[in-house]
């Protein structure tokens, strides 16, 4: 898989050094892959390239504060690997399944896993509905997949009872939670909170809806 020219790839900000530590070279390679084939294959828009670190990679890295380790994790609708690839880089004791139904995206993820030598990550090309009940992960993550009510319904079939669902959301997280309350109750979610992950650690903290699955 070819990478974009170096001039097109943003340099890692200072905070990336402390966040990624020894994994920084692999994170830089991942950013090059996002900026090159990721854009060429339509997984990201070219306007996102200058803010790959701040808006995307470091924003996803903030999620590590909420993920237990060791654990099994399914990244639902993984797309370009945000946050799944980032979490696999930072949490070697977490077994990450990158769940993606679209062939082009799954191929990109497979290339990423191979080139980044991620022994704790696998790609599963399927929809959440197809594997519901056959996978029971400790954690399910999602970013920009669906409104919270639908997302919780998809994730509920993939997470074990008492497991975590972590949905990276934006400024409307509280409104999404309010709108989804009836669905969340019906799904048996025991706890629903909106938290800020990565405050004081990354410049762009992540707004995360954290759910604990019941039943």
Coordinates of C-alpha atoms in Angstrom, one line a residue:
X1 CA 0.0 0.0 0.0
X2 CA 1.5 3.3 -1.0
X3 CA 1.7 6.3 1.3
X4 CA 1.1 10.0 0.6
X5 CA 4.1 12.2 0.0
X6 CA 5.7 13.3 3.3
X7 CA 4.8 17.0 2.6
X8 CA 1.1 16.0 2.7
X9 CA 1.3 14.3 6.1
X10 CA 1.0 16.4 9.2
X11 CA 3.9 16.0 11.7
X12 CA 2.8 14.6 15.1
X13 CA 2.1 17.3 17.7
X14 CA 4.1 17.3 21.0
X15 CA 1.3 15.6 22.9
X16 CA 1.5 12.6 20.5
X17 CA 5.0 11.8 21.9
X18 CA 3.7 11.5 25.4
X19 CA 0.5 9.7 24.5
X20 CA 2.0 7.1 22.1
X21 CA 5.5 6.7 23.6
X22 CA 7.2 3.7 22.0
X23 CA 4.2 3.2 19.7
X24 CA 4.7 6.7 18.1
X25 CA 6.5 5.3 14.9
X26 CA 3.6 3.0 14.3
X27 CA 1.1 5.8 14.9
X28 CA 3.0 7.9 12.4
X29 CA 2.9 5.1 9.8
X30 CA -0.9 4.8 10.4
X31 CA -1.3 8.5 9.8
X32 CA 0.6 8.2 6.6
X33 CA -1.7 5.4 5.5
X34 CA -4.8 7.5 6.4
X35 CA -3.5 10.5 4.5
X36 CA -2.5 8.3 1.4
X37 CA -4.6 5.3 0.7
X38 CA -7.3 6.3 3.2
X39 CA -8.0 9.4 1.3
X40 CA -7.5 7.8 -2.2
X41 CA -10.0 5.0 -1.3
X42 CA -12.6 7.5 0.0
X43 CA -12.4 6.5 3.7
X44 CA -11.5 10.1 4.7
X45 CA -12.0 13.4 2.9
X46 CA -8.8 15.3 1.8
X47 CA -9.7 18.2 4.1
X48 CA -9.2 15.9 7.1
X49 CA -5.5 15.4 6.4
X50 CA -4.2 18.5 8.2
X51 CA -6.1 17.5 11.3
X52 CA -5.6 13.8 11.3
X53 CA -3.6 13.9 14.6
X54 CA -5.8 16.4 16.5
X55 CA -9.3 15.6 15.3
X56 CA -9.0 11.9 14.7
X57 CA -6.0 10.0 16.1
X58 CA -5.4 11.7 19.4
X59 CA -9.2 12.2 19.9
X60 CA -9.5 8.4 19.7
X61 CA -6.4 7.8 21.9
X62 CA -8.3 9.6 24.7
X63 CA -10.6 6.5 24.8
X64 CA -7.8 4.4 26.4
X65 CA -8.6 6.0 29.8
X66 CA -12.0 4.1 29.7
X67 CA -11.0 0.7 28.3
X68 CA -10.1 -2.0 30.9
X69 CA -7.0 -4.1 30.2
X70 CA -6.8 -7.0 29.5
X71 CA -10.0 -7.2 27.6
X72 CA -11.7 -8.2 24.3
X73 CA -13.0 -5.3 22.2
X74 CA -15.1 -5.0 19.1
X75 CA -14.8 -1.8 17.2
X76 CA -18.2 -1.5 15.5
X77 CA -18.2 -0.1 12.0
X78 CA -14.5 0.4 12.2
X79 CA -14.2 2.2 8.9
X80 CA -10.7 3.6 8.7
X81 CA -9.8 2.1 12.0
X82 CA -10.9 5.0 14.3
X83 CA -10.8 4.2 17.2
X84 CA -10.0 0.5 16.8
X85 CA -6.5 0.7 15.2
X86 CA -5.5 3.5 17.7
X87 CA -6.6 1.4 20.6
X88 CA -4.8 -1.7 19.3
X89 CA -1.6 0.4 19.1
X90 CA -1.9 1.7 22.6
X91 CA -3.3 -1.3 24.4
X92 CA -1.4 -4.4 23.6
X93 CA -3.3 -6.5 26.2
X94 CA -6.6 -5.8 24.5
X95 CA -7.7 -8.1 21.7
X96 CA -9.3 -5.8 19.1
X97 CA -11.8 -7.0 16.5
X98 CA -12.2 -4.5 13.7
X99 CA -15.8 -5.1 12.5
X100 CA -16.6 -3.7 9.1
X101 CA -19.1 -4.8 6.5
X102 CA -17.8 -2.8 3.5
X103 CA -15.2 -4.6 1.4
X104 CA -13.1 -1.6 0.6
X105 CA -12.9 -0.5 4.2
X106 CA -12.2 -4.1 5.4
X107 CA -9.3 -4.3 2.9
X108 CA -7.8 -1.1 4.2
X109 CA -8.0 -2.3 7.7
X110 CA -6.4 -5.6 6.8
X111 CA -3.5 -3.7 5.2
X112 CA -3.2 -1.6 8.3
X113 CA -3.1 -4.6 10.6
X114 CA -0.4 -6.2 8.4
X115 CA 1.8 -3.1 7.9
X116 CA 1.6 -2.0 11.5
X117 CA 2.3 -5.6 12.7
X118 CA -0.7 -5.6 15.1
X119 CA -0.8 -9.0 16.6
X120 CA -3.7 -8.0 18.9
X121 CA -6.0 -7.0 16.0
X122 CA -8.1 -8.9 13.5
X123 CA -10.5 -7.8 10.8
X124 CA -14.0 -9.3 10.6
X125 CA -15.9 -8.4 7.5
X126 CA -19.5 -8.6 8.6
X127 CA -22.4 -6.5 9.9
X128 CA -23.3 -6.3 13.6
X129 CA -26.6 -8.0 12.8
X130 CA -24.9 -11.0 11.2
X131 CA -22.7 -11.8 14.2
X132 CA -25.1 -10.7 17.0
X133 CA -25.0 -13.2 19.9
X134 CA -22.0 -15.1 18.4
X135 CA -19.5 -12.5 19.8
X136 CA -19.5 -11.4 23.5
X137 CA -16.8 -8.8 23.9
X138 CA -15.9 -7.0 27.1
X139 CA -16.0 -3.7 25.3
X140 CA -17.7 -2.4 22.2
X141 CA -16.5 0.9 20.7
X142 CA -18.0 3.1 18.0
X143 CA -17.3 6.5 16.4
X144 CA -19.6 8.2 13.9
X145 CA -21.6 5.0 13.2
X146 CA -25.2 5.8 14.0
X147 CA -27.5 7.7 16.3
X148 CA -27.2 6.5 19.9
X149 CA -30.5 4.5 20.0
X150 CA -29.6 2.5 16.9
X151 CA -26.0 2.2 17.9
X152 CA -26.9 0.7 21.3
X153 CA -29.2 -1.8 19.7
X154 CA -26.3 -3.0 17.4
X155 CA -23.8 -3.0 20.2
X156 CA -26.1 -4.9 22.6
X157 CA -25.7 -8.0 20.4
X158 CA -21.9 -7.9 20.6
X159 CA -21.2 -7.1 24.3
X160 CA -21.3 -9.4 27.3
X161 CA -23.7 -8.7 30.2
X162 CA -21.9 -6.1 32.4
X163 CA -19.7 -5.1 29.5
X164 CA -19.0 -1.6 28.3
X165 CA -20.3 0.3 25.2
X166 CA -18.2 3.4 24.5
X167 CA -19.6 5.7 21.8
X168 CA -17.5 8.7 20.8
X169 CA -20.0 11.5 20.2
X170 CA -19.8 15.3 19.8
X171 CA -21.5 18.3 21.3
X172 CA -24.9 16.8 21.0
X173 CA -24.2 13.8 23.2
X174 CA -26.5 14.8 26.0
X175 CA -29.4 15.4 23.6
X176 CA -28.7 12.0 22.0
X177 CA -28.9 10.3 25.4
X178 CA -32.1 12.1 26.2
X179 CA -33.7 11.0 22.9
X180 CA -32.5 7.4 23.2
X181 CA -33.6 6.9 26.9
X182 CA -36.7 4.7 26.0
X183 CA -34.6 2.5 23.7
X184 CA -31.8 2.2 26.3
X185 CA -34.2 1.2 29.0
X186 CA -35.7 -1.4 26.7
X187 CA -32.2 -2.8 25.9
X188 CA -31.5 -3.1 29.6
X189 CA -28.6 -0.7 29.8
X190 CA -27.8 -0.4 33.5
X191 CA -25.9 2.8 33.4
X192 CA -25.6 5.7 30.9
X193 CA -23.2 8.6 31.4
X194 CA -21.6 11.2 29.2
X195 CA -17.9 11.6 30.1
X196 CA -14.9 13.6 28.9
X197 CA -12.0 11.3 28.1
X198 CA -8.4 12.5 27.8
X199 CA -8.8 15.9 29.6
X200 CA -5.3 17.1 30.4
X201 CA -3.8 14.4 28.2
X202 CA -4.8 15.5 24.7
X203 CA -5.7 18.8 23.3
X204 CA -9.0 17.6 21.9
X205 CA -10.7 15.5 24.6
X206 CA -13.3 13.0 23.5
X207 CA -16.9 13.3 24.5
X208 CA -18.0 9.7 25.1
X209 CA -21.3 8.1 26.0
X210 CA -20.5 5.2 28.3
X211 CA -23.1 2.5 28.7
X212 CA -23.0 -0.6 30.9
X213 CA -24.9 -3.5 29.3
X214 CA -27.4 -5.4 31.5
X215 CA -29.1 -8.8 31.3

